[in-house]
Short mmCIF file of C-alpha atoms and ligand atoms in Angstrom, two decimals:
data_model
loop_
_atom_site.label_atom_id
_atom_site.label_comp_id
_atom_site.label_asym_id
_atom_site.label_seq_id
_atom_site.Cartn_x
_atom_site.Cartn_y
_atom_site.Cartn_z
CA MET A 1 46.49 25.62 96.16
CA LYS A 2 45.89 22.30 97.88
CA ARG A 3 42.38 23.31 98.87
CA THR A 4 41.56 24.44 95.37
CA LEU A 5 42.76 21.14 93.94
CA ALA A 6 40.76 19.17 96.50
CA ALA A 7 37.67 21.21 95.75
CA PHE A 8 38.21 20.65 92.02
CA ILE A 9 38.58 16.89 92.47
CA GLY A 10 35.56 16.86 94.73
CA ALA A 11 33.45 18.60 92.11
CA GLY A 12 34.64 16.11 89.48
CA LEU A 13 33.65 13.18 91.65
CA LEU A 14 30.24 14.66 92.26
CA ALA A 15 29.74 15.29 88.57
CA SER A 16 30.48 11.65 87.84
CA GLY A 17 27.90 10.66 90.39
CA ALA A 18 30.18 9.63 93.22
CA GLN A 19 27.59 10.96 95.68
CA ALA A 20 26.45 7.40 96.21
CA GLN A 21 29.80 6.42 97.66
CA ARG A 22 28.30 7.61 100.91
CA PRO A 23 27.51 4.40 102.75
CA ASP A 24 24.40 5.91 104.32
CA ILE A 25 22.44 5.70 101.09
CA ARG A 26 23.32 2.13 100.21
CA PRO A 27 20.10 0.08 100.42
CA THR A 28 20.06 -2.06 103.55
CA TYR A 29 17.56 -4.85 103.00
CA HIS A 30 17.71 -5.20 99.21
CA PHE A 31 20.39 -7.47 97.80
CA ALA A 32 23.35 -5.83 96.08
CA PRO A 33 26.75 -7.41 95.58
CA GLN A 34 29.46 -6.03 97.80
CA ARG A 35 31.07 -4.44 94.77
CA ASN A 36 30.94 -4.38 90.95
CA TRP A 37 28.26 -4.79 88.31
CA MET A 38 25.15 -6.98 88.65
CA ASN A 39 22.21 -7.52 86.30
CA ASP A 40 19.63 -10.32 85.97
CA PRO A 41 18.79 -12.79 88.74
CA ASN A 42 19.76 -16.29 87.58
CA GLY A 43 19.49 -19.88 88.77
CA LEU A 44 16.93 -19.23 91.49
CA VAL A 45 16.53 -22.52 93.29
CA TYR A 46 15.81 -23.74 96.80
CA TYR A 47 17.73 -26.70 98.11
CA ASP A 48 18.30 -28.12 101.57
CA GLY A 49 17.31 -25.04 103.57
CA GLU A 50 18.94 -22.48 101.29
CA TYR A 51 17.49 -20.12 98.72
CA HIS A 52 20.07 -19.59 96.01
CA LEU A 53 20.31 -16.34 94.12
CA PHE A 54 22.78 -16.42 91.27
CA PHE A 55 23.12 -13.31 89.20
CA GLN A 56 24.73 -11.80 86.11
CA TYR A 57 27.96 -10.43 87.50
CA ASN A 58 31.12 -8.70 86.30
CA PRO A 59 33.83 -9.73 88.80
CA TYR A 60 36.21 -7.12 87.35
CA GLY A 61 34.29 -3.90 87.09
CA ASP A 62 31.17 -1.89 87.74
CA ARG A 63 29.90 -1.86 84.16
CA TRP A 64 28.46 -4.73 82.12
CA GLY A 65 31.13 -7.17 80.91
CA HIS A 66 32.92 -10.49 81.63
CA MET A 67 29.53 -11.95 82.47
CA SER A 68 29.77 -14.63 85.11
CA TRP A 69 27.34 -16.08 87.61
CA GLY A 70 27.71 -14.39 90.98
CA HIS A 71 26.15 -16.19 93.94
CA ALA A 72 24.34 -15.43 97.17
CA VAL A 73 22.40 -17.63 99.57
CA SER A 74 19.75 -17.01 102.16
CA ARG A 75 17.83 -19.10 104.67
CA ASP A 76 14.88 -16.69 104.84
CA LEU A 77 14.80 -14.68 101.56
CA VAL A 78 15.74 -11.46 103.35
CA HIS A 79 19.23 -11.95 104.78
CA TRP A 80 21.66 -12.69 101.97
CA GLN A 81 25.22 -13.85 102.11
CA GLN A 82 27.36 -13.30 99.05
CA LEU A 83 29.57 -16.25 98.04
CA PRO A 84 32.44 -16.48 95.53
CA VAL A 85 31.66 -16.46 91.79
CA ALA A 86 29.91 -19.71 90.84
CA ILE A 87 30.38 -19.89 87.07
CA PRO A 88 33.12 -17.66 85.64
CA GLU A 89 33.50 -16.37 82.11
CA THR A 90 35.67 -18.64 79.90
CA ASP A 91 35.63 -18.57 76.10
CA VAL A 92 31.94 -17.99 76.61
CA MET A 93 30.32 -15.48 78.91
CA ALA A 94 27.84 -17.12 81.29
CA PHE A 95 24.60 -15.33 80.40
CA SER A 96 21.24 -15.71 82.10
CA GLY A 97 19.65 -19.05 82.88
CA SER A 98 18.17 -21.17 85.60
CA ALA A 99 19.00 -23.97 88.03
CA VAL A 100 17.14 -27.08 89.15
CA VAL A 101 17.59 -29.82 91.69
CA ASP A 102 17.72 -33.03 89.66
CA TRP A 103 15.95 -35.14 92.29
CA ASP A 104 15.97 -38.38 90.25
CA ASN A 105 19.48 -37.85 88.93
CA THR A 106 18.17 -37.97 85.35
CA SER A 107 21.39 -36.24 84.29
CA GLY A 108 23.67 -38.74 85.97
CA PHE A 109 25.65 -35.87 87.52
CA GLY A 110 24.69 -36.87 91.06
CA GLN A 111 27.19 -38.41 93.46
CA GLY A 112 26.76 -40.62 96.52
CA GLY A 113 22.99 -40.91 96.07
CA LYS A 114 22.51 -37.14 96.48
CA PRO A 115 20.72 -35.15 93.78
CA PRO A 116 22.92 -32.69 91.89
CA MET A 117 22.11 -29.06 91.36
CA VAL A 118 22.15 -28.37 87.63
CA ALA A 119 22.45 -24.95 85.99
CA ILE A 120 21.27 -24.38 82.42
CA TYR A 121 22.44 -21.07 81.00
CA THR A 122 23.35 -19.30 77.80
CA GLY A 123 26.97 -19.35 76.78
CA GLN A 124 27.71 -16.31 74.65
CA ASN A 125 30.80 -17.04 72.58
CA VAL A 126 33.06 -14.05 73.13
CA LYS A 127 34.49 -14.24 69.60
CA THR A 128 31.51 -15.18 67.40
CA GLY A 129 28.56 -13.96 69.47
CA ASN A 130 26.90 -17.38 69.11
CA GLN A 131 24.40 -18.02 71.89
CA SER A 132 23.86 -21.63 72.86
CA GLN A 133 22.69 -23.39 75.99
CA PHE A 134 25.20 -24.81 78.45
CA VAL A 135 24.93 -27.09 81.46
CA ALA A 136 26.99 -27.04 84.65
CA TYR A 137 26.45 -29.02 87.85
CA SER A 138 27.30 -28.92 91.52
CA ASN A 139 27.39 -31.62 94.15
CA ASP A 140 28.12 -29.35 97.09
CA HIS A 141 25.11 -27.05 97.41
CA GLY A 142 26.23 -24.75 94.62
CA ARG A 143 29.65 -23.91 96.11
CA HIS A 144 31.63 -25.46 93.26
CA TRP A 145 30.50 -26.00 89.69
CA THR A 146 31.70 -28.25 86.89
CA VAL A 147 30.88 -27.10 83.39
CA HIS A 148 29.54 -30.10 81.45
CA GLY A 149 29.44 -28.03 78.26
CA LYS A 150 27.17 -27.06 75.42
CA VAL A 151 23.88 -28.97 75.13
CA LEU A 152 21.82 -26.97 72.61
CA ASP A 153 23.14 -24.93 69.70
CA ILE A 154 20.93 -23.81 66.82
CA GLY A 155 23.53 -21.49 65.30
CA SER A 156 21.87 -18.31 66.55
CA THR A 157 23.23 -15.12 68.08
CA ALA A 158 19.91 -14.33 69.80
CA PHE A 159 18.82 -17.59 71.49
CA ARG A 160 19.05 -17.17 75.22
CA ASP A 161 17.87 -17.14 78.83
CA PRO A 162 16.66 -20.73 79.38
CA LYS A 163 14.26 -21.24 82.28
CA VAL A 164 14.08 -24.97 83.03
CA PHE A 165 11.67 -26.79 85.32
CA TRP A 166 10.38 -30.31 85.90
CA HIS A 167 6.97 -30.87 84.31
CA ALA A 168 5.39 -33.50 86.53
CA ALA A 169 2.48 -34.47 84.25
CA THR A 170 4.73 -35.45 81.33
CA ARG A 171 7.65 -36.49 83.57
CA ARG A 172 10.28 -34.54 81.71
CA TRP A 173 12.19 -31.30 81.80
CA VAL A 174 10.82 -28.24 80.04
CA MET A 175 12.92 -25.28 78.89
CA VAL A 176 11.47 -21.96 77.87
CA ALA A 177 13.97 -19.63 76.20
CA VAL A 178 13.73 -16.75 73.74
CA MET A 179 14.55 -16.05 70.14
CA ALA A 180 15.16 -12.53 71.37
CA ASP A 181 15.09 -10.55 68.13
CA GLU A 182 12.07 -12.39 66.73
CA ASN A 183 9.95 -11.77 69.85
CA ARG A 184 9.38 -15.47 70.31
CA ALA A 185 9.46 -17.76 73.32
CA VAL A 186 10.61 -21.24 72.38
CA ILE A 187 9.93 -24.41 74.32
CA TYR A 188 12.15 -27.49 74.40
CA THR A 189 11.82 -30.73 76.37
CA SER A 190 14.36 -33.20 77.71
CA PRO A 191 14.47 -36.46 79.68
CA ASN A 192 17.90 -35.75 81.18
CA LEU A 193 18.79 -32.02 80.92
CA LYS A 194 21.32 -32.84 78.21
CA ASP A 195 19.32 -33.93 75.15
CA TRP A 196 16.81 -31.28 74.13
CA ARG A 197 14.05 -31.50 71.55
CA PHE A 198 12.12 -28.56 70.11
CA ALA A 199 8.46 -28.56 71.21
CA SER A 200 6.78 -25.28 70.22
CA SER A 201 7.02 -21.53 69.81
CA PHE A 202 4.93 -18.63 71.16
CA GLY A 203 4.82 -15.10 69.80
CA PRO A 204 5.14 -12.38 68.71
CA ALA A 205 2.26 -11.33 70.93
CA GLY A 206 1.38 -8.46 73.25
CA ARG A 207 4.14 -5.86 73.13
CA ARG A 208 7.23 -6.67 71.07
CA GLY A 209 9.56 -4.09 72.59
CA LYS A 210 13.10 -4.10 71.23
CA ASN A 211 13.54 -7.78 71.97
CA TRP A 212 12.26 -10.50 74.30
CA GLU A 213 14.44 -11.70 77.14
CA CYS A 214 14.32 -13.76 80.33
CA PRO A 215 11.06 -15.74 80.04
CA ASP A 216 9.42 -17.72 82.83
CA LEU A 217 6.57 -20.24 82.75
CA PHE A 218 4.73 -21.59 85.78
CA GLU A 219 1.34 -22.74 86.97
CA LEU A 220 -0.76 -20.94 89.60
CA PRO A 221 -4.14 -21.54 91.22
CA VAL A 222 -6.72 -18.96 90.13
CA GLU A 223 -8.08 -17.02 93.08
CA GLY A 224 -11.70 -16.16 92.41
CA GLY A 225 -11.83 -18.67 89.58
CA ALA A 226 -13.72 -21.95 89.14
CA PRO A 227 -13.15 -24.50 91.95
CA GLY A 228 -9.71 -26.00 91.53
CA GLU A 229 -8.92 -23.82 88.50
CA LYS A 230 -5.26 -23.46 87.63
CA ARG A 231 -3.63 -21.59 84.77
CA TRP A 232 -0.13 -21.09 83.43
CA VAL A 233 1.65 -17.76 83.38
CA LEU A 234 4.24 -16.91 80.74
CA SER A 235 6.24 -13.84 81.68
CA ILE A 236 8.40 -12.10 79.09
CA ASN A 237 10.81 -9.21 79.58
CA LEU A 238 11.18 -6.52 76.93
CA GLY A 239 14.60 -5.01 76.31
CA ASP A 240 13.11 -1.60 75.56
CA ASN A 241 9.84 0.26 74.89
CA ALA A 242 8.07 -1.19 77.91
CA VAL A 243 5.41 0.78 79.79
CA ALA A 244 7.66 3.24 81.65
CA GLY A 245 10.17 3.65 78.82
CA GLY A 246 13.17 1.35 78.52
CA SER A 247 13.10 -2.23 79.73
CA GLY A 248 10.20 -3.85 81.58
CA GLY A 249 8.00 -6.92 81.56
CA GLN A 250 4.68 -8.30 80.36
CA TYR A 251 2.82 -11.55 80.99
CA PHE A 252 0.36 -13.90 79.36
CA VAL A 253 -2.10 -16.26 81.07
CA GLY A 254 -3.08 -19.54 79.46
CA ASP A 255 -2.63 -23.28 79.43
CA PHE A 256 0.42 -25.44 78.97
CA ASP A 257 0.24 -29.18 78.27
CA GLY A 258 3.95 -29.89 78.50
CA THR A 259 4.46 -29.01 74.84
CA THR A 260 2.55 -25.88 73.86
CA PHE A 261 1.48 -22.67 75.64
CA LYS A 262 -1.81 -21.11 74.53
CA THR A 263 -3.38 -17.99 76.01
CA VAL A 264 -6.87 -18.27 77.50
CA PRO A 265 -9.66 -17.50 75.04
CA GLY A 266 -10.29 -13.77 74.68
CA TRP A 267 -6.87 -12.76 76.01
CA GLY A 268 -6.35 -10.31 73.14
CA ASP A 269 -3.19 -8.48 72.21
CA GLN A 270 -3.22 -5.70 74.80
CA PRO A 271 -0.05 -5.92 76.90
CA ARG A 272 -0.44 -6.74 80.60
CA TRP A 273 2.49 -5.19 82.42
CA LEU A 274 4.32 -6.80 85.30
CA ASP A 275 5.05 -3.43 86.87
CA TYR A 276 4.48 0.22 85.94
CA GLY A 277 7.81 1.59 87.14
CA ALA A 278 11.08 1.86 85.27
CA ASP A 279 13.10 -0.48 87.47
CA PHE A 280 11.70 -3.99 87.41
CA TYR A 281 13.44 -6.24 84.92
CA ALA A 282 14.49 -9.80 84.14
CA THR A 283 11.95 -11.06 86.64
CA VAL A 284 12.22 -14.76 87.28
CA SER A 285 10.88 -17.19 89.88
CA TRP A 286 12.39 -19.77 92.21
CA ASN A 287 12.41 -23.45 91.33
CA ASP A 288 11.95 -26.26 93.83
CA LEU A 289 10.43 -24.42 96.79
CA PRO A 290 9.71 -26.97 99.53
CA LYS A 291 6.44 -28.89 99.10
CA SER A 292 5.18 -27.31 102.31
CA ASP A 293 5.43 -23.85 100.68
CA PRO A 294 2.85 -23.42 97.92
CA ARG A 295 4.04 -19.94 96.95
CA ARG A 296 5.48 -18.79 93.64
CA ILE A 297 8.20 -16.29 94.49
CA TRP A 298 10.09 -14.15 92.07
CA ILE A 299 12.58 -11.33 92.12
CA GLY A 300 13.52 -8.62 89.63
CA TRP A 301 16.62 -6.63 88.80
CA ALA A 302 15.78 -3.10 89.97
CA ASN A 303 17.24 -1.35 86.97
CA ASN A 304 16.64 -0.34 83.38
CA TRP A 305 18.88 -1.00 80.39
CA ARG A 306 18.57 2.63 79.26
CA TYR A 307 20.70 3.86 82.15
CA ALA A 308 21.87 0.74 83.97
CA ASN A 309 25.54 1.41 83.24
CA ASP A 310 25.24 5.02 84.40
CA ILE A 311 23.45 4.87 87.73
CA PRO A 312 25.49 6.85 90.26
CA THR A 313 26.34 4.17 92.77
CA TYR A 314 29.68 2.87 93.99
CA PRO A 315 31.31 0.41 94.72
CA SER A 316 28.48 -1.78 93.41
CA ARG A 317 26.15 -1.07 90.51
CA GLY A 318 22.96 -3.13 90.51
CA LEU A 319 20.27 -4.04 92.97
CA MET A 320 17.55 -6.69 93.29
CA THR A 321 13.99 -5.98 94.40
CA VAL A 322 12.76 -7.79 97.46
CA PRO A 323 11.45 -11.27 96.63
CA ARG A 324 7.75 -11.09 95.84
CA ALA A 325 4.98 -13.66 96.10
CA VAL A 326 3.02 -13.68 92.86
CA THR A 327 -0.62 -14.77 92.68
CA LEU A 328 -3.20 -15.07 89.90
CA HIS A 329 -6.72 -13.66 90.19
CA LYS A 330 -9.84 -13.77 88.09
CA THR A 331 -11.14 -10.19 88.05
CA ALA A 332 -13.71 -8.17 86.15
CA ASP A 333 -10.84 -7.45 83.72
CA GLY A 334 -9.97 -11.11 83.29
CA TYR A 335 -6.91 -12.93 84.63
CA ARG A 336 -4.50 -10.65 86.43
CA LEU A 337 -1.34 -11.13 88.47
CA ALA A 338 -0.81 -9.56 91.86
CA GLN A 339 2.44 -9.26 93.79
CA ALA A 340 3.30 -8.82 97.44
CA PRO A 341 6.62 -8.63 99.24
CA VAL A 342 7.35 -12.00 100.85
CA LYS A 343 6.05 -12.12 104.41
CA GLU A 344 9.57 -12.94 105.63
CA ILE A 345 10.29 -9.22 105.28
CA GLU A 346 8.24 -8.68 108.46
CA ALA A 347 11.16 -10.11 110.44
CA LEU A 348 13.02 -6.87 109.66
CA ARG A 349 10.36 -4.61 111.18
CA GLY A 350 11.12 -2.37 114.11
CA ALA A 351 8.44 -0.94 116.37
CA PRO A 352 5.35 0.20 114.42
CA GLN A 353 4.08 3.76 114.52
CA VAL A 354 0.36 4.11 113.90
CA ARG A 355 -1.68 7.20 113.00
CA HIS A 356 -5.40 7.00 112.39
CA GLY A 357 -7.56 9.56 110.64
CA LEU A 358 -4.81 11.99 109.60
CA THR A 359 -6.44 14.87 107.75
CA LEU A 360 -4.41 16.02 104.77
CA GLY A 361 -4.48 19.47 103.23
CA GLU A 362 -2.01 21.75 101.53
CA THR A 363 0.38 21.96 104.48
CA PRO A 364 2.48 18.79 104.50
CA VAL A 365 2.01 16.56 107.57
CA PRO A 366 5.15 14.71 108.67
CA LEU A 367 4.74 10.92 108.74
CA PRO A 368 5.94 9.03 111.79
CA VAL A 369 8.95 7.24 110.32
CA SER A 370 12.55 8.11 109.46
CA GLY A 371 12.22 7.67 105.70
CA GLY A 372 15.49 5.85 105.01
CA SER A 373 14.66 2.17 105.08
CA ASP A 374 11.06 1.57 106.03
CA GLU A 375 7.71 0.11 105.25
CA LEU A 376 4.42 2.03 105.17
CA ALA A 377 0.91 0.63 105.02
CA VAL A 378 -1.44 3.43 104.01
CA ASP A 379 -5.21 3.40 103.70
CA LEU A 380 -6.21 6.53 101.89
CA ASP A 381 -9.60 8.12 101.46
CA THR A 382 -9.19 10.66 98.68
CA GLY A 383 -12.09 12.78 100.02
CA SER A 384 -12.48 16.03 98.13
CA ALA A 385 -8.80 16.27 97.12
CA ARG A 386 -7.70 16.56 93.51
CA GLN A 387 -4.30 15.10 94.24
CA ILE A 388 -2.68 13.42 97.25
CA ALA A 389 1.07 13.23 97.65
CA LEU A 390 3.32 11.16 99.90
CA THR A 391 6.61 12.95 99.60
CA LEU A 392 10.15 11.84 100.45
CA THR A 393 12.42 14.85 100.93
CA ASP A 394 16.18 14.70 101.44
CA GLY A 395 18.44 17.17 103.23
CA GLU A 396 19.08 19.11 100.02
CA GLY A 397 15.42 19.49 99.13
CA TYR A 398 15.24 16.84 96.41
CA GLN A 399 11.88 15.11 96.43
CA THR A 400 10.42 11.84 95.24
CA VAL A 401 6.64 11.71 95.26
CA ILE A 402 4.07 8.95 95.41
CA GLY A 403 0.94 10.57 93.98
CA VAL A 404 -2.72 9.68 93.75
CA ASN A 405 -4.95 11.45 91.18
CA PRO A 406 -8.57 10.40 91.76
CA ALA A 407 -10.02 12.37 88.81
CA VAL A 408 -7.95 10.44 86.28
CA ASP A 409 -7.66 7.09 88.08
CA GLU A 410 -3.90 7.24 88.40
CA VAL A 411 -1.32 6.37 91.00
CA PHE A 412 2.23 7.40 90.17
CA ILE A 413 5.79 7.81 91.30
CA ASP A 414 7.32 11.10 90.29
CA ARG A 415 11.10 11.24 90.25
CA THR A 416 11.45 14.36 88.11
CA ARG A 417 13.19 16.16 90.97
CA SER A 418 14.48 13.23 93.01
CA GLY A 419 18.21 13.98 92.90
CA PRO A 420 21.17 15.41 90.99
CA HIS A 421 20.88 14.83 87.24
CA PHE A 422 22.86 11.90 85.86
CA PHE A 423 20.97 10.67 82.78
CA ASP A 424 18.65 12.42 80.31
CA GLY A 425 15.23 10.86 80.57
CA PHE A 426 15.66 9.43 84.08
CA GLU A 427 13.61 12.29 85.47
CA ASP A 428 10.07 11.15 84.81
CA ARG A 429 6.71 10.18 86.25
CA HIS A 430 5.58 6.56 86.10
CA ILE A 431 1.85 6.01 86.15
CA ALA A 432 -0.24 2.97 87.05
CA PRO A 433 -3.92 2.99 86.06
CA VAL A 434 -5.97 2.32 89.21
CA ASP A 435 -9.74 2.52 89.57
CA LEU A 436 -10.19 5.20 92.23
CA GLY A 437 -13.96 5.46 91.84
CA SER A 438 -14.55 4.33 95.41
CA GLY A 439 -12.31 7.12 96.73
CA LYS A 440 -10.28 4.50 98.59
CA VAL A 441 -6.86 3.13 97.84
CA ARG A 442 -4.39 1.04 99.81
CA LEU A 443 -0.69 1.74 99.34
CA HIS A 444 2.00 -0.58 100.64
CA VAL A 445 5.37 1.09 100.33
CA LEU A 446 8.85 -0.32 100.75
CA VAL A 447 11.55 2.29 100.67
CA ASP A 448 15.25 1.60 101.03
CA GLN A 449 17.51 4.62 100.54
CA SER A 450 17.43 4.67 96.73
CA ILE A 451 14.50 2.45 95.80
CA ILE A 452 10.73 2.56 96.20
CA GLU A 453 8.62 -0.54 95.68
CA LEU A 454 4.98 0.46 95.68
CA PHE A 455 2.23 -2.16 95.93
CA ILE A 456 -1.22 -0.73 95.16
CA ASN A 457 -4.48 -2.34 96.29
CA ASN A 458 -2.95 -5.60 97.47
CA GLY A 459 -0.35 -5.60 94.73
CA SER A 460 -2.80 -5.65 91.82
CA ARG A 461 -0.57 -2.89 90.44
CA THR A 462 3.05 -2.21 91.37
CA ILE A 463 5.46 0.60 90.61
CA THR A 464 9.16 -0.01 91.18
CA ASP A 465 11.50 2.95 90.82
CA ARG A 466 14.98 3.79 91.91
CA PHE A 467 15.91 7.36 92.78
CA PHE A 468 19.34 8.83 93.44
CA ARG A 469 19.01 11.59 95.95
CA GLY A 470 21.14 14.25 97.48
CA GLY A 471 22.53 14.21 101.00
CA GLY A 472 20.94 14.24 104.40
CA ALA A 473 18.25 12.12 105.98
CA LEU A 474 15.02 11.30 104.15
CA ARG A 475 11.75 12.53 105.64
CA TRP A 476 8.22 11.49 104.69
CA SER A 477 5.32 13.89 104.59
CA ALA A 478 1.80 13.79 103.16
CA SER A 479 -0.38 16.50 101.68
CA ALA A 480 -3.48 17.04 99.56
CA LEU A 481 -4.31 19.63 96.91
CA GLY A 482 -7.68 21.06 95.97
CA GLY A 483 -9.51 19.68 99.01
CA THR A 484 -8.91 17.38 101.94
CA ALA A 485 -8.20 13.68 102.20
CA THR A 486 -7.80 11.35 105.18
CA MET A 487 -5.45 8.51 105.80
CA ASP A 488 -4.51 5.79 108.24
CA VAL A 489 -0.87 4.86 108.27
CA THR A 490 1.22 2.22 109.96
CA ALA A 491 4.95 2.65 109.52
CA TRP A 492 7.86 0.43 110.48
CA PRO A 493 11.59 1.07 110.26
CA LEU A 494 13.12 -1.91 108.44
CA GLY A 495 16.52 -3.26 109.26
CA PRO A 496 18.74 -2.06 110.77
CA GLU A 497 21.32 -4.65 109.83
CA ARG A 498 22.99 -4.26 106.48
CA ASN A 499 22.64 -7.71 105.04
CA THR A 500 23.97 -7.09 101.56
CA ALA A 501 27.61 -6.46 102.26
CA MET A 502 28.74 -9.76 103.68
CA LEU A 503 31.30 -11.64 101.66
CA MET A 504 32.16 -15.16 102.67
CA PRO A 505 35.82 -16.12 102.38
C1 FRU B 1 18.79 -9.36 80.12
C2 FRU B 1 20.00 -9.88 79.39
C3 FRU B 1 19.79 -11.31 79.01
C4 FRU B 1 21.18 -11.85 78.89
C5 FRU B 1 21.90 -11.08 79.99
C6 FRU B 1 23.32 -10.77 79.68
O1 FRU B 1 19.03 -8.30 80.95
O2 FRU B 1 20.25 -9.07 78.25
O3 FRU B 1 19.01 -11.50 77.84
O4 FRU B 1 21.24 -13.23 79.08
O5 FRU B 1 21.17 -9.89 80.19
O6 FRU B 1 23.96 -10.20 80.79
#
């Protein structure tokens, strides 16, 4: 009787997705809170040797609710330490927003001649649904926060996600937020982070999706452009109907004079996607990186609103991508972003395994790495093959495939058979268009137990997908159909320390 009951309970747990309770498939080098629900990255700011990562967090459960700002810090962007909740829910939930270092103490919140850290976020009134912008500040490196209160209320229930930064040329603060349901980005300016004045509006444009959320606006040098050329990037997240189904992101390239953003001439209305996978959302970049570091670094929530509340993980639900350096290039197709994992990730590498000139055919060739948490750099020559597959197989035979289809210029991740079913529509193939005319493609793969981040041809395309596999160790193999292909591969185990589970008292 006892055994029957235990078996019954066990089956119930499995059905509800409790498979991921097994600690061996918790990602190791991607940030996840120790427990409970997490969505968007918030308040990304660097100050005094620390990168801050605040995030949408439910302190009380593993589904969306009671939104508060969780907090983690890192000194190198790859080892994160979770800290206590920074900004809790009150009569408003603390929705997404940003943080700045107010170097000149324009806000007057500073103490003892030290600049304050100021957070600007959306307060969602829990009774009325009103969304207005709030300010809070900290004088102790983000450990304790004082809510100053509401600073911008236009009587809307869909006005949110302020990204604030210092605009040096006009010497004032700029906020970009969204009128979510109208598919508009709105820009406000302020001398002191408290008094805000409307400046301009952008959109609808590109893809409307269900709504627009979590905008960002920053300037980048144009690689391959005119000498000294710089342009502004406006990134916009779409709540649904993005490229892989569900939520995702698009971007626009143009100019910003401190008041108005305008796309470059000839930009057109075709959407440019930030990523071709299903799990890259609410992407936002760090403010105030040190002057010695010219990079623009952003991070995304590796999830999708269609199934975010259902993913079979426990005791935390929600994961960030690795931080990525984002660059802007002038290409034959016009201005395009590229992304690469931050180089700091190399500190996690174990001993490399190198194979040159592997010939691939129908019989899968094992790749020289464990498959759990690793990095692969692959140079592929598609040869005479019709399709090339890099396959991750678990102990139960579930497979997740990175595929290359030269005839149709596609690189994809296929997770149609990647693990036990938990959500209708999760099983799918996510395709990035890639010119494979040369027969050569470079794949840079980060895998971490339940996530693949794929950077194609130096990150000119990326595919980010989670997968929720069965038990047993993961093994990589490679094969080719319809002909032969060759590849060079360098593989590193990443880790081994689990850096996501540390909770400071
Ligand atoms: C995006 C989002 C934001 C909002 C937050 C609430 O994922 O919907 O627009 O501020 O999540 O948690």
